[in-house]
Amino acid sequence: MTDAKTKAYNRLSIGLHWLTVLLFVAVYSTIELRELFPKGSDLRSAMKWWHASLGLSIFAVAGLRLVVRLFARPRSPGETPAWQRALSRVTHFALYLLMIALPLIGWLMLSADGKPIPLFGIGLPPLIAPSESLAEQLEELHGTIGTLGYWLIGLHATAALFHHYVLRDATLSRMLPART
């Protein structure tokens, strides 16, 4: 039997989860949509600005999520097999790593490229001195991790849907907003 703590996440955790989903959709959309506009155009620059600002927002939300997780993390239901709990922990660790590393690498990349670091109109300080070669390496790393992010997020969503539609357990519904 499971207690109330294993049935659902708290409202703040649920809200932060879905905010993160929306931010990821926006971040990935802006970087893909920028390709529709010519290099040097205002719209392409706007897409890159939004990508950076929203990406840094993910970094901030990830920090808040980690704090909330320390104080309000429900346990997995007892009937969940140990291998699934272990895989879930590894996947969540990788997702948090993605939410922290990708924005930081982006910040380092812009710093190394000597470009401003935008956060919705607030210019953040550079983390390192300009270096063209380092900027290129960081851009490649940022792109590679971003591509891995597609797969990791897809795996996470697929697992939630598998639990919901195939296993028919409460894994997905624990993270859905409560219905009145």
Tab-separated table of C-alpha atoms in Angstrom:
chain	number	residue	atom	x	y	z
A	1	MET	CA	0.000	0.000	0.000
A	2	THR	CA	1.265	3.464	-0.820
A	3	ASP	CA	0.810	6.521	1.316
A	4	ALA	CA	-0.248	9.977	0.124
A	5	LYS	CA	3.373	11.037	-0.466
A	6	THR	CA	3.854	8.372	-3.158
A	7	LYS	CA	0.613	9.206	-4.975
A	8	ALA	CA	1.477	12.597	-6.409
A	9	TYR	CA	4.123	15.234	-6.523
A	10	ASN	CA	3.419	18.519	-4.763
A	11	ARG	CA	1.978	21.404	-6.774
A	12	LEU	CA	5.259	23.300	-6.888
A	13	SER	CA	7.123	20.287	-8.305
A	14	ILE	CA	4.376	19.704	-10.859
A	15	GLY	CA	4.368	23.377	-11.871
A	16	LEU	CA	8.155	23.485	-12.206
A	17	HIS	CA	8.130	20.266	-14.243
A	18	TRP	CA	5.626	21.621	-16.772
A	19	LEU	CA	7.348	25.029	-16.842
A	20	THR	CA	10.555	23.173	-17.729
A	21	VAL	CA	8.726	21.306	-20.503
A	22	LEU	CA	7.472	24.599	-21.951
A	23	LEU	CA	10.932	26.149	-21.703
A	24	PHE	CA	12.526	23.192	-23.490
A	25	VAL	CA	9.916	23.362	-26.258
A	26	ALA	CA	10.630	27.082	-26.639
A	27	VAL	CA	14.430	26.692	-26.512
A	28	TYR	CA	14.510	23.929	-29.098
A	29	SER	CA	11.923	25.717	-31.264
A	30	THR	CA	13.860	28.972	-31.356
A	31	ILE	CA	17.115	27.320	-32.345
A	32	GLU	CA	15.390	25.322	-35.089
A	33	LEU	CA	13.321	28.291	-36.321
A	34	ARG	CA	16.384	30.525	-36.654
A	35	GLU	CA	17.348	28.440	-39.699
A	36	LEU	CA	14.332	29.871	-41.530
A	37	PHE	CA	15.872	33.347	-41.523
A	38	PRO	CA	18.919	34.634	-43.398
A	39	LYS	CA	22.174	35.037	-41.494
A	40	GLY	CA	22.519	38.547	-40.129
A	41	SER	CA	18.767	39.230	-40.240
A	42	ASP	CA	16.954	40.750	-37.297
A	43	LEU	CA	14.623	37.758	-37.003
A	44	ARG	CA	17.521	35.288	-36.893
A	45	SER	CA	19.201	37.405	-34.213
A	46	ALA	CA	15.927	37.526	-32.262
A	47	MET	CA	15.658	33.728	-32.359
A	48	LYS	CA	19.199	33.401	-31.014
A	49	TRP	CA	18.471	36.004	-28.302
A	50	TRP	CA	15.331	34.121	-27.228
A	51	HIS	CA	17.213	30.811	-27.349
A	52	ALA	CA	19.899	32.127	-24.993
A	53	SER	CA	17.457	33.848	-22.617
A	54	LEU	CA	15.152	30.838	-22.412
A	55	GLY	CA	18.100	28.450	-22.076
A	56	LEU	CA	19.441	30.413	-19.122
A	57	SER	CA	15.928	30.327	-17.667
A	58	ILE	CA	16.106	26.529	-17.739
A	59	PHE	CA	19.326	26.792	-15.729
A	60	ALA	CA	17.566	28.949	-13.100
A	61	VAL	CA	14.496	26.693	-12.973
A	62	ALA	CA	16.753	23.623	-12.631
A	63	GLY	CA	18.346	25.178	-9.553
A	64	LEU	CA	14.942	25.832	-8.046
A	65	ARG	CA	13.819	22.295	-8.925
A	66	LEU	CA	16.839	20.840	-7.138
A	67	VAL	CA	16.041	22.810	-3.990
A	68	VAL	CA	12.387	21.736	-4.080
A	69	ARG	CA	13.444	18.133	-4.727
A	70	LEU	CA	15.537	18.142	-1.553
A	71	PHE	CA	12.508	18.987	0.563
A	72	ALA	CA	9.532	17.526	-1.280
A	73	ARG	CA	10.449	14.421	-3.226
A	74	PRO	CA	7.845	11.679	-3.091
A	75	ARG	CA	9.054	8.113	-3.009
A	76	SER	CA	8.422	5.710	-5.864
A	77	PRO	CA	5.466	3.425	-5.274
A	78	GLY	CA	6.587	0.225	-3.550
A	79	GLU	CA	5.353	-1.959	-6.407
A	80	THR	CA	7.827	-0.393	-8.878
A	81	PRO	CA	10.533	-2.958	-9.729
A	82	ALA	CA	14.050	-2.066	-8.563
A	83	TRP	CA	15.415	-1.962	-12.123
A	84	GLN	CA	12.789	0.629	-13.104
A	85	ARG	CA	13.590	2.765	-10.060
A	86	ALA	CA	17.304	2.570	-10.921
A	87	LEU	CA	16.683	3.478	-14.572
A	88	SER	CA	14.445	6.333	-13.463
A	89	ARG	CA	17.183	7.696	-11.185
A	90	VAL	CA	19.775	7.527	-13.975
A	91	THR	CA	17.433	9.215	-16.447
A	92	HIS	CA	16.492	11.982	-14.006
A	93	PHE	CA	20.158	12.538	-13.154
A	94	ALA	CA	20.907	12.870	-16.889
A	95	LEU	CA	17.993	15.302	-17.336
A	96	TYR	CA	19.242	17.497	-14.476
A	97	LEU	CA	22.740	17.340	-15.932
A	98	LEU	CA	21.269	18.473	-19.264
A	99	MET	CA	19.372	21.363	-17.594
A	100	ILE	CA	22.564	22.549	-15.897
A	101	ALA	CA	25.344	21.735	-18.365
A	102	LEU	CA	23.699	22.895	-21.597
A	103	PRO	CA	22.949	26.473	-20.432
A	104	LEU	CA	26.361	26.741	-18.755
A	105	ILE	CA	28.128	25.601	-21.907
A	106	GLY	CA	26.035	28.093	-23.881
A	107	TRP	CA	27.050	30.857	-21.473
A	108	LEU	CA	30.710	29.822	-21.766
A	109	MET	CA	30.389	29.657	-25.556
A	110	LEU	CA	28.995	33.198	-25.807
A	111	SER	CA	31.672	34.406	-23.378
A	112	ALA	CA	34.456	32.796	-25.421
A	113	ASP	CA	32.949	34.279	-28.589
A	114	GLY	CA	32.987	37.751	-26.997
A	115	LYS	CA	29.225	38.102	-27.409
A	116	PRO	CA	26.767	39.518	-24.870
A	117	ILE	CA	25.003	36.996	-22.637
A	118	PRO	CA	21.311	37.958	-22.719
A	119	LEU	CA	18.809	37.141	-20.024
A	120	PHE	CA	15.673	38.988	-21.100
A	121	GLY	CA	17.451	42.314	-21.451
A	122	ILE	CA	19.830	41.850	-18.531
A	123	GLY	CA	23.392	41.384	-19.714
A	124	LEU	CA	25.111	38.668	-17.715
A	125	PRO	CA	28.866	38.857	-17.197
A	126	PRO	CA	31.151	36.685	-19.311
A	127	LEU	CA	32.482	33.611	-17.509
A	128	ILE	CA	35.745	33.424	-19.463
A	129	ALA	CA	37.921	35.566	-21.691
A	130	PRO	CA	37.320	35.544	-25.451
A	131	SER	CA	38.954	32.695	-27.357
A	132	GLU	CA	37.881	31.893	-30.902
A	133	SER	CA	39.145	28.303	-30.815
A	134	LEU	CA	37.491	27.603	-27.463
A	135	ALA	CA	34.248	29.187	-28.694
A	136	GLU	CA	34.225	26.784	-31.654
A	137	GLN	CA	34.844	23.766	-29.408
A	138	LEU	CA	32.120	24.855	-26.990
A	139	GLU	CA	29.686	25.444	-29.867
A	140	GLU	CA	30.274	21.893	-31.101
A	141	LEU	CA	29.860	20.491	-27.576
A	142	HIS	CA	26.701	22.568	-27.033
A	143	GLY	CA	25.229	21.261	-30.292
A	144	THR	CA	26.120	17.638	-29.521
A	145	ILE	CA	24.626	17.786	-26.025
A	146	GLY	CA	21.588	19.589	-27.430
A	147	THR	CA	21.056	16.709	-29.870
A	148	LEU	CA	21.435	14.196	-27.041
A	149	GLY	CA	18.829	16.260	-25.196
A	150	TYR	CA	16.261	15.518	-27.895
A	151	TRP	CA	16.819	11.809	-27.326
A	152	LEU	CA	16.874	12.031	-23.546
A	153	ILE	CA	13.689	14.098	-23.362
A	154	GLY	CA	12.079	11.741	-25.872
A	155	LEU	CA	13.084	8.745	-23.751
A	156	HIS	CA	11.621	10.379	-20.649
A	157	ALA	CA	8.322	11.178	-22.392
A	158	THR	CA	8.140	7.705	-23.949
A	159	ALA	CA	8.691	6.078	-20.556
A	160	ALA	CA	5.889	8.172	-19.033
A	161	LEU	CA	3.525	7.192	-21.845
A	162	PHE	CA	4.589	3.532	-21.571
A	163	HIS	CA	3.776	3.576	-17.857
A	164	HIS	CA	0.440	5.233	-18.509
A	165	TYR	CA	-0.833	3.284	-21.518
A	166	VAL	CA	0.958	-0.085	-21.294
A	167	LEU	CA	1.670	-0.687	-17.612
A	168	ARG	CA	-1.387	1.359	-16.624
A	169	ASP	CA	0.223	2.554	-13.407
A	170	ALA	CA	0.165	5.981	-11.751
A	171	THR	CA	3.620	7.142	-12.864
A	172	LEU	CA	2.383	9.780	-15.324
A	173	SER	CA	-0.692	10.824	-13.354
A	174	ARG	CA	1.543	11.616	-10.325
A	175	MET	CA	3.011	14.496	-12.357
A	176	LEU	CA	-0.245	15.804	-13.825
A	177	PRO	CA	-2.006	18.796	-12.271
A	178	ALA	CA	-4.811	17.703	-9.978
A	179	ARG	CA	-8.274	17.808	-11.472
A	180	THR	CA	-11.081	19.265	-9.448
